[in-house]
Short mmCIF file of C-alpha atoms in Angstrom, two decimals:
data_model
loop_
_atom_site.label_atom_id
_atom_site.label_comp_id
_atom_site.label_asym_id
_atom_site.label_seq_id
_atom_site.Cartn_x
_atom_site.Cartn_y
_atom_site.Cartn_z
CA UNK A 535 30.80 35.78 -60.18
CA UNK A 536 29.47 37.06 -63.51
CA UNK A 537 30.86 36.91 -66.81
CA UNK A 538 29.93 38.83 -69.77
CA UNK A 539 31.89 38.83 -73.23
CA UNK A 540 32.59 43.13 -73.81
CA UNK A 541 32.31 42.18 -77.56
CA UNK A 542 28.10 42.19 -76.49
CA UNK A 543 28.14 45.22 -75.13
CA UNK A 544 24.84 45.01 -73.51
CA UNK A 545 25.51 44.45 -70.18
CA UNK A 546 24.11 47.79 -68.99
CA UNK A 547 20.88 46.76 -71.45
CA UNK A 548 20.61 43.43 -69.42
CA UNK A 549 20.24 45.26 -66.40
CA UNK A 550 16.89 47.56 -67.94
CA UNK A 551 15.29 44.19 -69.05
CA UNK A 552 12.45 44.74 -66.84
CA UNK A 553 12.30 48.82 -66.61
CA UNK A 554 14.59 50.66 -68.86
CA UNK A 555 15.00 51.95 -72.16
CA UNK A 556 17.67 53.39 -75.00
CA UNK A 557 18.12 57.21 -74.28
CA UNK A 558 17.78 59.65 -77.12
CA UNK A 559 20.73 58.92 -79.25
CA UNK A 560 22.16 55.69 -77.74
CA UNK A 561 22.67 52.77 -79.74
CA UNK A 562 19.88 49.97 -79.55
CA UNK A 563 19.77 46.38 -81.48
CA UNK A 564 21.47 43.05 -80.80
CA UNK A 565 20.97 39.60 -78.89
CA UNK A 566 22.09 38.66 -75.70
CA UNK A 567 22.44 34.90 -75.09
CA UNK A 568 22.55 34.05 -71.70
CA UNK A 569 23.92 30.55 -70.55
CA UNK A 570 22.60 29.61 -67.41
CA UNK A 571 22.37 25.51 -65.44
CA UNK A 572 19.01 25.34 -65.25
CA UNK A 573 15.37 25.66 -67.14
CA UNK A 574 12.78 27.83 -66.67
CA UNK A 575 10.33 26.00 -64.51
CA UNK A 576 6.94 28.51 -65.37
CA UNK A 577 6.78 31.84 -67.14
CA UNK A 578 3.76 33.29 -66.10
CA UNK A 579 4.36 35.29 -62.95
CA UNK A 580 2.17 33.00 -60.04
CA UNK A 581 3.44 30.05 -61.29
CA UNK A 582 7.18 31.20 -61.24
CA UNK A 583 9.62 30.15 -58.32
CA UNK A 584 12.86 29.56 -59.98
CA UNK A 585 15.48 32.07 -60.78
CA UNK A 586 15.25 31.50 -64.47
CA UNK A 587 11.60 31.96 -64.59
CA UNK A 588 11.87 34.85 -62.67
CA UNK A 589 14.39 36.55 -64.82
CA UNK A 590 12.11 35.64 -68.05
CA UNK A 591 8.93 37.14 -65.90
CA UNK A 592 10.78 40.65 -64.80
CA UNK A 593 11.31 41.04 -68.70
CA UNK A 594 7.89 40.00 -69.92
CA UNK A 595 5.65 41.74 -67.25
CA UNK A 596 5.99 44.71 -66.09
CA UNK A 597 5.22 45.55 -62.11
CA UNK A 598 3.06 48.23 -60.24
CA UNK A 599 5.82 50.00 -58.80
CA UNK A 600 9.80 49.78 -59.64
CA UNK A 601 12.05 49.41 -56.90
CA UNK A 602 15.22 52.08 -56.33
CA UNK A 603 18.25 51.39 -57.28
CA UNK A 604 18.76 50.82 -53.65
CA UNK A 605 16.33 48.13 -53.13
CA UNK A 606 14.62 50.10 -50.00
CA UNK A 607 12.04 47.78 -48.93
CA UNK A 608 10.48 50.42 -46.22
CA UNK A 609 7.61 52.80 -47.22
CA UNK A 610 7.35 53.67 -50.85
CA UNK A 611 10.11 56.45 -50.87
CA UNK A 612 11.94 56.71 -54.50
CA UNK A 613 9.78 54.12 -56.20
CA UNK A 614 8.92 55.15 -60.07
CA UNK A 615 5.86 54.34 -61.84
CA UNK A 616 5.44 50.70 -63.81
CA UNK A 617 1.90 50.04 -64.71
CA UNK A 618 0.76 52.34 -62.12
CA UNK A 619 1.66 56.32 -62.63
CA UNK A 620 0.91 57.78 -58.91
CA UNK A 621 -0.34 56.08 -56.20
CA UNK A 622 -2.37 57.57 -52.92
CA UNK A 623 -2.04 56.42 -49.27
CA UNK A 624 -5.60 56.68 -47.35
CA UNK A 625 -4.76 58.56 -43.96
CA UNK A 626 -4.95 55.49 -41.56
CA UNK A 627 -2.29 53.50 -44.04
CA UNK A 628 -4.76 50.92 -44.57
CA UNK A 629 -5.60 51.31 -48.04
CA UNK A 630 -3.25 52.38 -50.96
CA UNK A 631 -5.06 54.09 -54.14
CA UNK A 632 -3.26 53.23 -57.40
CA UNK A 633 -3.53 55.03 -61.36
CA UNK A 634 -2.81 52.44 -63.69
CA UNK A 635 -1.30 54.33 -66.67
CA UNK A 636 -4.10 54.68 -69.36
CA UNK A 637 -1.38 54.09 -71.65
CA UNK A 638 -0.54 50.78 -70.78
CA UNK A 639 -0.94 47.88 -73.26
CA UNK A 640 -0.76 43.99 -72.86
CA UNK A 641 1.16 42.70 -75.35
CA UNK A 642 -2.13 41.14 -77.57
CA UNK A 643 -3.05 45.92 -77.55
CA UNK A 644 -5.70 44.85 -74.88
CA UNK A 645 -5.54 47.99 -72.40
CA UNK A 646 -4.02 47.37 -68.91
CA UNK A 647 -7.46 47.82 -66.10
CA UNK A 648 -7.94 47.85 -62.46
CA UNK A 649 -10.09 44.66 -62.88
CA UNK A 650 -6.59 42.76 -63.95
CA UNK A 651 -5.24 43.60 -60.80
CA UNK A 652 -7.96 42.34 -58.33
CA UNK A 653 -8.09 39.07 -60.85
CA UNK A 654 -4.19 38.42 -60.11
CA UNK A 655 -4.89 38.73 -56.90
CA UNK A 656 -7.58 35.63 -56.88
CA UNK A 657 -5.23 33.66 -59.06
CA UNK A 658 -2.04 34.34 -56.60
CA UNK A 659 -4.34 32.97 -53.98
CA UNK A 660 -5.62 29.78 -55.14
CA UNK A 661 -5.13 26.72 -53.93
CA UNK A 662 -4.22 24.76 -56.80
CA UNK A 663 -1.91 27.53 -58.10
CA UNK A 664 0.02 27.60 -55.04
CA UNK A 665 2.09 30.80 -55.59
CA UNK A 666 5.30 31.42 -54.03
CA UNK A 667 4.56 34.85 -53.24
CA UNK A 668 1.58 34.19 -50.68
CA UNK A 669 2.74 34.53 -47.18
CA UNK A 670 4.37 37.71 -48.32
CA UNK A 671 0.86 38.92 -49.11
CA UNK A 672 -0.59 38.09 -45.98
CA UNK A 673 -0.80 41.68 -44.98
CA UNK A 674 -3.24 42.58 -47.99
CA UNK A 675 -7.00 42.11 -47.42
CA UNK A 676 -8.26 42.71 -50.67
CA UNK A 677 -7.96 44.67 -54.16
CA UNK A 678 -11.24 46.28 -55.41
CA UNK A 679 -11.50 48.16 -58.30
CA UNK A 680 -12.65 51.48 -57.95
CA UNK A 681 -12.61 52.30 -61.95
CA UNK A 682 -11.21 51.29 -65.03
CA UNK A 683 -8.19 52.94 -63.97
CA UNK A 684 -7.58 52.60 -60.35
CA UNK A 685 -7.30 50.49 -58.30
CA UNK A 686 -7.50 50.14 -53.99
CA UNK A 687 -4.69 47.90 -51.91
CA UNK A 688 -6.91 47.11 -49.07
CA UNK A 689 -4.11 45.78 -46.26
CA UNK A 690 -5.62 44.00 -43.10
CA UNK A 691 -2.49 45.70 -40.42
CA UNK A 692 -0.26 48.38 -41.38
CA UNK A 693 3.19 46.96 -42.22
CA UNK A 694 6.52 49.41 -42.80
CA UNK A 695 7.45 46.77 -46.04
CA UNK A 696 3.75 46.63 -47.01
CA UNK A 697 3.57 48.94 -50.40
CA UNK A 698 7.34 46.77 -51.52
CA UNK A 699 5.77 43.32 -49.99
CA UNK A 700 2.59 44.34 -53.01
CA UNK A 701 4.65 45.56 -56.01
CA UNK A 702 7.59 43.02 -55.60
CA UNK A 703 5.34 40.07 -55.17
CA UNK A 704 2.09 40.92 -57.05
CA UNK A 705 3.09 40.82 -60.64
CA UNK A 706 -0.95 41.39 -62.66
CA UNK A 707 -1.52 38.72 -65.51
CA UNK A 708 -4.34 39.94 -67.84
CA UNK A 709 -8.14 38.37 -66.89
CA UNK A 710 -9.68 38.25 -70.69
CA UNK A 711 -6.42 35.71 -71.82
CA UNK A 712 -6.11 33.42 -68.21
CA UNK A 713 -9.57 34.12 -66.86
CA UNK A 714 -10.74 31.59 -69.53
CA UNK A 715 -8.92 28.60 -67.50
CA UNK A 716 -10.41 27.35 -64.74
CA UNK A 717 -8.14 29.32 -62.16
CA UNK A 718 -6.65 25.93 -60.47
CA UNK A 719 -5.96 24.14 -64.00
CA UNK A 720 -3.64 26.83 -64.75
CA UNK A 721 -0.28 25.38 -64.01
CA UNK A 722 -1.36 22.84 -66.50
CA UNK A 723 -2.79 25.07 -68.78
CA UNK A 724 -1.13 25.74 -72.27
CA UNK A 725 -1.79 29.04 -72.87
CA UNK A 726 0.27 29.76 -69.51
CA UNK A 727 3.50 28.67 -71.79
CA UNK A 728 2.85 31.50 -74.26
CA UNK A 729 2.41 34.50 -71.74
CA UNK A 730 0.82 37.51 -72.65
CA UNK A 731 2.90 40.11 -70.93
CA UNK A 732 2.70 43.96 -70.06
CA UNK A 733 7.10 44.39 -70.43
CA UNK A 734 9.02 46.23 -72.80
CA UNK A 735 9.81 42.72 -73.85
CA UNK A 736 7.04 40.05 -75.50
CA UNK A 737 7.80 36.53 -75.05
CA UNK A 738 8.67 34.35 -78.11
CA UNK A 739 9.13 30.96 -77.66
CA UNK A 740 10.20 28.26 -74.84
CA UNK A 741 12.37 24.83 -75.62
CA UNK A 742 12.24 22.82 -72.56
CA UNK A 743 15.44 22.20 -71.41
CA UNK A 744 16.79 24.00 -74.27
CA UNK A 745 16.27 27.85 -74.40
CA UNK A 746 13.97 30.80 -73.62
CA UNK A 747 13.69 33.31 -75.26
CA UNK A 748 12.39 37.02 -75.11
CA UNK A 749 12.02 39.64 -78.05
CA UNK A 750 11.66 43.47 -77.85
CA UNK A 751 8.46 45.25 -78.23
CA UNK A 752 9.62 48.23 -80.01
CA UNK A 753 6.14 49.67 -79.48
CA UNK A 754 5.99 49.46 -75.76
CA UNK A 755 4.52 53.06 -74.14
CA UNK A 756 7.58 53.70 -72.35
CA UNK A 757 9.81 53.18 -75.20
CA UNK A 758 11.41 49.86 -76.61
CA UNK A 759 14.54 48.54 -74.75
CA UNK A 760 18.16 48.72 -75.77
CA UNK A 761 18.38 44.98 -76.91
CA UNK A 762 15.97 43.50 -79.33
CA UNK A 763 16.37 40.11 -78.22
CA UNK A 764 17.91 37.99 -75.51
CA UNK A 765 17.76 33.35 -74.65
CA UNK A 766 18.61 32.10 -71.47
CA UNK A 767 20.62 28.79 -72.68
CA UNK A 768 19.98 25.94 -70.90
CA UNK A 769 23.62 24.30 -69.99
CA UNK A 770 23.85 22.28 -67.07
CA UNK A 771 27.41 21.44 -67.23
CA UNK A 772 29.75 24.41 -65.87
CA UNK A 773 32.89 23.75 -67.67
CA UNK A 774 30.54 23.14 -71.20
CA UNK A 775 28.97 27.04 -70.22
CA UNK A 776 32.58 28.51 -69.75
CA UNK A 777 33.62 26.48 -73.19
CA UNK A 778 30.84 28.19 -74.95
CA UNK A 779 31.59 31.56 -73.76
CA UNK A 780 35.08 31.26 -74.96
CA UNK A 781 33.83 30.13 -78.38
CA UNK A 782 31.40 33.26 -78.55
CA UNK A 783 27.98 31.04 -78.23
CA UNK A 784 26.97 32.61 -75.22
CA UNK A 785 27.77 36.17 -73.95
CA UNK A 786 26.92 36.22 -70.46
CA UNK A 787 27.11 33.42 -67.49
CA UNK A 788 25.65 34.61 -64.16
CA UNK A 789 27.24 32.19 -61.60
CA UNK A 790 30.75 30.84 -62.15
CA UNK A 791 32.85 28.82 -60.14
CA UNK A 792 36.21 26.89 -59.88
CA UNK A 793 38.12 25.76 -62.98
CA UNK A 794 35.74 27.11 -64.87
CA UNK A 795 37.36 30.28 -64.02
CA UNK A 796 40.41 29.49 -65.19
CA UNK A 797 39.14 28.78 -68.55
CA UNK A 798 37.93 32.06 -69.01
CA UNK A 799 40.85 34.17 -67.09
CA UNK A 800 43.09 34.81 -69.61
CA UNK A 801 40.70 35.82 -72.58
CA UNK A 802 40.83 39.84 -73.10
CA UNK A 803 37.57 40.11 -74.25
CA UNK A 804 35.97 38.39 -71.14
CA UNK A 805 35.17 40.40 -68.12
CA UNK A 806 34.63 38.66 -65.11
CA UNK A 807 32.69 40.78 -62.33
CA UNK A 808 32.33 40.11 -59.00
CA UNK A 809 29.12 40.52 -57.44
CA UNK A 810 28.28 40.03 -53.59
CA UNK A 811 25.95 37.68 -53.31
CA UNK A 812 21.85 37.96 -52.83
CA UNK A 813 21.99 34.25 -51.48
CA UNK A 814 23.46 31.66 -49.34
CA UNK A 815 23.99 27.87 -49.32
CA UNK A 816 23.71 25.81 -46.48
CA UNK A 817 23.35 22.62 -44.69
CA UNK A 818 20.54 22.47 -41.89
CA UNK A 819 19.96 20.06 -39.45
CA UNK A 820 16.47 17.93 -39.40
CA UNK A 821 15.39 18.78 -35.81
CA UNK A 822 12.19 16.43 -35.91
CA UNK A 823 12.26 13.35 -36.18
CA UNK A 824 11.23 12.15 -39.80
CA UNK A 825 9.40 8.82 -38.27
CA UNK A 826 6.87 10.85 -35.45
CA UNK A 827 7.45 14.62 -35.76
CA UNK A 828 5.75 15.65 -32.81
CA UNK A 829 9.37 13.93 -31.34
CA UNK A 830 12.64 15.59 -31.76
CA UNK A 831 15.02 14.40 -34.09
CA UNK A 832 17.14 11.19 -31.93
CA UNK A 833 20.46 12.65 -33.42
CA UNK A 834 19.75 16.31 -33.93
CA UNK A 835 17.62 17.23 -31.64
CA UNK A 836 20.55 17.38 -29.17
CA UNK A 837 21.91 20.82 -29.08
CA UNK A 838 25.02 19.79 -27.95
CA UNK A 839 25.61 17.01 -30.82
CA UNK A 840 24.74 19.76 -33.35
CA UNK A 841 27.24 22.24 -31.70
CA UNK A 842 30.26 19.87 -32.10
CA UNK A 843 28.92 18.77 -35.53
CA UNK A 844 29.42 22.02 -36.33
CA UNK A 845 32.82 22.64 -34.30
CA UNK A 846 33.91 19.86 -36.33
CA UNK A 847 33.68 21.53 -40.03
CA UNK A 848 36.10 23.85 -41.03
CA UNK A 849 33.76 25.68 -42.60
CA UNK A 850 36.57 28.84 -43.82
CA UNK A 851 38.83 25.83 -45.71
CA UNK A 852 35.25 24.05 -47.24
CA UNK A 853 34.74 27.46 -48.82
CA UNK A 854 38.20 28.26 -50.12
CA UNK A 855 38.32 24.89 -51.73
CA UNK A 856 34.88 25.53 -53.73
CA UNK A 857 34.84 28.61 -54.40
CA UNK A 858 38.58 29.98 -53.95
CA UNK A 859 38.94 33.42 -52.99
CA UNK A 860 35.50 33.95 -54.25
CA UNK A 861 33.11 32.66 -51.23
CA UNK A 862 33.69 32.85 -47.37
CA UNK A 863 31.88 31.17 -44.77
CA UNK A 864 28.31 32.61 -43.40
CA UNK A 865 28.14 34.42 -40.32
CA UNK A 866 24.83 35.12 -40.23
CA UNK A 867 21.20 33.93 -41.96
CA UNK A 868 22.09 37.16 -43.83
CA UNK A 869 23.39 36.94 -47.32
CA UNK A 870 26.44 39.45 -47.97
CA UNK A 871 25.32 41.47 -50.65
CA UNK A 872 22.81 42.80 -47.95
CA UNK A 873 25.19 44.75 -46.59
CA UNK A 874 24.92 42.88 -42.97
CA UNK A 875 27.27 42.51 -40.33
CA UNK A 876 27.04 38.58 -39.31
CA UNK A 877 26.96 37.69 -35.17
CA UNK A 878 29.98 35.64 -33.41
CA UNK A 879 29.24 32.27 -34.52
CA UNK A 880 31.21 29.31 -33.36
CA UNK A 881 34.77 28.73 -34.44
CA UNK A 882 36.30 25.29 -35.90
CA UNK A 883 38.05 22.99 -32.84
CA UNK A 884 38.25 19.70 -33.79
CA UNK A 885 39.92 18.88 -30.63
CA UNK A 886 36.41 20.57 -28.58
CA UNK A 887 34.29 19.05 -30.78
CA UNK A 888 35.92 15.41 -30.16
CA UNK A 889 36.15 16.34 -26.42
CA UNK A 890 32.42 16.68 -25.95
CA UNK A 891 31.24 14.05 -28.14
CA UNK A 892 33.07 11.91 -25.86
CA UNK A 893 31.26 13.81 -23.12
CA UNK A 894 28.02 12.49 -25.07
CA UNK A 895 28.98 8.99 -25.12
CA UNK A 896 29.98 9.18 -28.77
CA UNK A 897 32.75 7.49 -28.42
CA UNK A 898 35.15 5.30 -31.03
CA UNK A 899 35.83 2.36 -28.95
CA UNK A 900 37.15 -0.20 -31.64
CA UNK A 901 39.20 1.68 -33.60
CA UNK A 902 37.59 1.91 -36.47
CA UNK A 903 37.37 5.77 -37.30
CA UNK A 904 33.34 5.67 -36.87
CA UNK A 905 31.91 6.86 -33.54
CA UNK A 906 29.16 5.07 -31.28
CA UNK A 907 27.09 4.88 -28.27
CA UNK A 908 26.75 1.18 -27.22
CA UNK A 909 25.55 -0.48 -30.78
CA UNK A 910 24.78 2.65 -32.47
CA UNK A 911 27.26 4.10 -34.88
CA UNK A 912 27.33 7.89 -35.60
CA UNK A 913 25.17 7.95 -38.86
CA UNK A 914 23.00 9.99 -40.61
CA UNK A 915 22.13 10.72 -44.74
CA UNK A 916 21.81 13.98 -45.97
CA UNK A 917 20.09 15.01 -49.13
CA UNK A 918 20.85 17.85 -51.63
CA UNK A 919 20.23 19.68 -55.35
CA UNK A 920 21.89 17.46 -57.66
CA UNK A 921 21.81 20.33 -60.74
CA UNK A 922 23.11 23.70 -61.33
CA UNK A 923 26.26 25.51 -59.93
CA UNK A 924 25.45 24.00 -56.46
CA UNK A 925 27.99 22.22 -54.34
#
């Protein structure tokens, strides 16, 4: 669930953060605050793997390659240019030839180069760095530089997600500002909190566990975006983020839940949209066991305890009670804005789930609500996020 305040009017603008523009003629200016639970945890592109961070990064730098609207992860069908204008495919699909656009500017007027490509590549890769984006890069042998303005994708085995698995996950940083640092000092490194971007957005300033916040470069090559500013709040409380929407101190919340929907129902000038999800949550079982790992877990590592673990949730009511009418329970690994049809998983039975933990020797011979096999109750701990719109 997102919710936007139409008095902004710059939702459509929010969604051309990273790639789009104001048409001839359409109206351009304003700020877009943002309320969101959590910080930014980095804000230069390696060092990024939250959702915040990731947000602030898509405005700041700009990628090889945009994706289509679709989001087709196969081949490199309907992908437009970002810092790269054309790109060339050697005939065995082993190498991929790339233009950078000669009009392409970091934010400090330092032009974009071929040699800032193959350095993001090193930095991705290093150990102290420890990039998310890694083992989707596994494919990719190498980036050389072939001149100041192109640059060669060597790939190790042809892949049909390898040209998305490159752009979406290899986001270049300019060498002559972060080549200074010694590479693995760089998530410690100040001038990493002050990026130096390639997006039609430059950043301006970062308030831990306040606000972020992004401002337009109305100079940018491919034309200045339709806001000229937008600050991801940092509000960890829910029902506070809904409050402030009402009160016009935020415009947009991405993820709302619960009462918090109420609060924000009946107010005209509130739009809550509905958006299928790119994500799921979930419990997991352990199945080693944390002591010896080499050993499967004592509890878990029984198939047949997990399945009437699992027969013993109902699952469809836990969802309904969180999230009302606006979550249902996962069929498959496969979030549902994917598009995904889940398999036949297994339904609630209490009644077959008590039946064969009694078959297990799980049994609740005193009385006392708590299950056991000879002296060993039925216990386990679980751990889980204790911030942002989680349950």
């Amino acid at each position: 669930m997102r919710v936007v305040r139409s008095r902004a009017a710059a939702v459509a603008a929010l969604l051309l953060l990273a790639c789009g523009g104001s048409e001839s003629g359409s109206s351009t200016g304003g700020t877009l605050l943002i309320a969101t639970g959590g910080d930014a945890d980095a804000v230069l592109p390696p060092l990024v793997k939250g959702s915040v961070g990731k947000q602030v990064i898509d405005a700041v730098f700009l990628p090889i390659a945009l994706p289509p609207d679709q989001l087709n992860v196969v081949g490199a069908e309907d992908y437009t240019p970002g810092l790269a204008t054309s790109w060339e495919w050697a005939p065995d699909s082993l190498s991929i030839a790339f233009r950078i656009d000669p009009r392409a500017r970091w934010h400090d007027a330092t032009p974009v180069r071929a040699s800032d490509v193959a350095y993001s590549l090193s930095v991705y890769r290093a150990p102290g760095v420890a990039a998310d984006a890694v083992p989707h890069l596994v494919a990719l042998d190498s980036i050389t530089a072939r001149d100041s303005l192109t640059f060669v994708a060597w790939f190790a085995r042809r892949s049909p997600t390898q040209f998305y698995d490159l752009v979406a996950n290899l986001i270049p940083i300019p060498e002559h500002v972060y080549g200074k640092v010694p590479v693995d000092s760089l998530p410690i490194a100040p001038a990493t909190r002050q990026p130096v971007g390639s997006g039609k957005f430059r950043f301006a300033r970062w308030l831990p566990a306040q606000r972020v916040e992004v401002v337009a470069d109305t100079t940018h090559w491919l034309g200045r975006p339709s806001l000229d500013r937008v600050a991801w709040l940092v509000v960890t409380d829910p029902a506070a983020q809904a409050a402030m929407l009402v009160a016009g101190e935020a415009d947009m919340i991405e993820i709302m839940q619960g009462p918090a929907i109420a609060t924000v129902a009946g107010d005209t000038s509130i739009a809550l949209v509905v958006a299928r999800s790119l994500s799921n949550a979930y419990a997991t079982f352990n199945l080693r066991d944390p002591a010896a790992p080499a050993r499967p877990h004592p509890l878990f590592g029984d198939r047949s305890l997990r399945r009437a673990l699992s027969m013993a949730l109902d699952r469809r009511k836990m969802a309904l009670t969180i999230f009302d009418s606006l979550g249902s329970a996962m069929s498959s690994p496969y979030p549902s804005g994917l598009g995904i049809e889940g398999a036949q998983v297994m339904p609630y039975d209490s009644s077959h789930a008590a039946a064969l933990l009694d078959t297990l020797g799980w049994r609740d011979t005193d009385g006392d609500g708590v299950r056991q096999k000879g002296n060993r109750p039925l216990e386990f701990s679980m751990s889980g996020p204790t911030s942002g719109n989680r349950f």
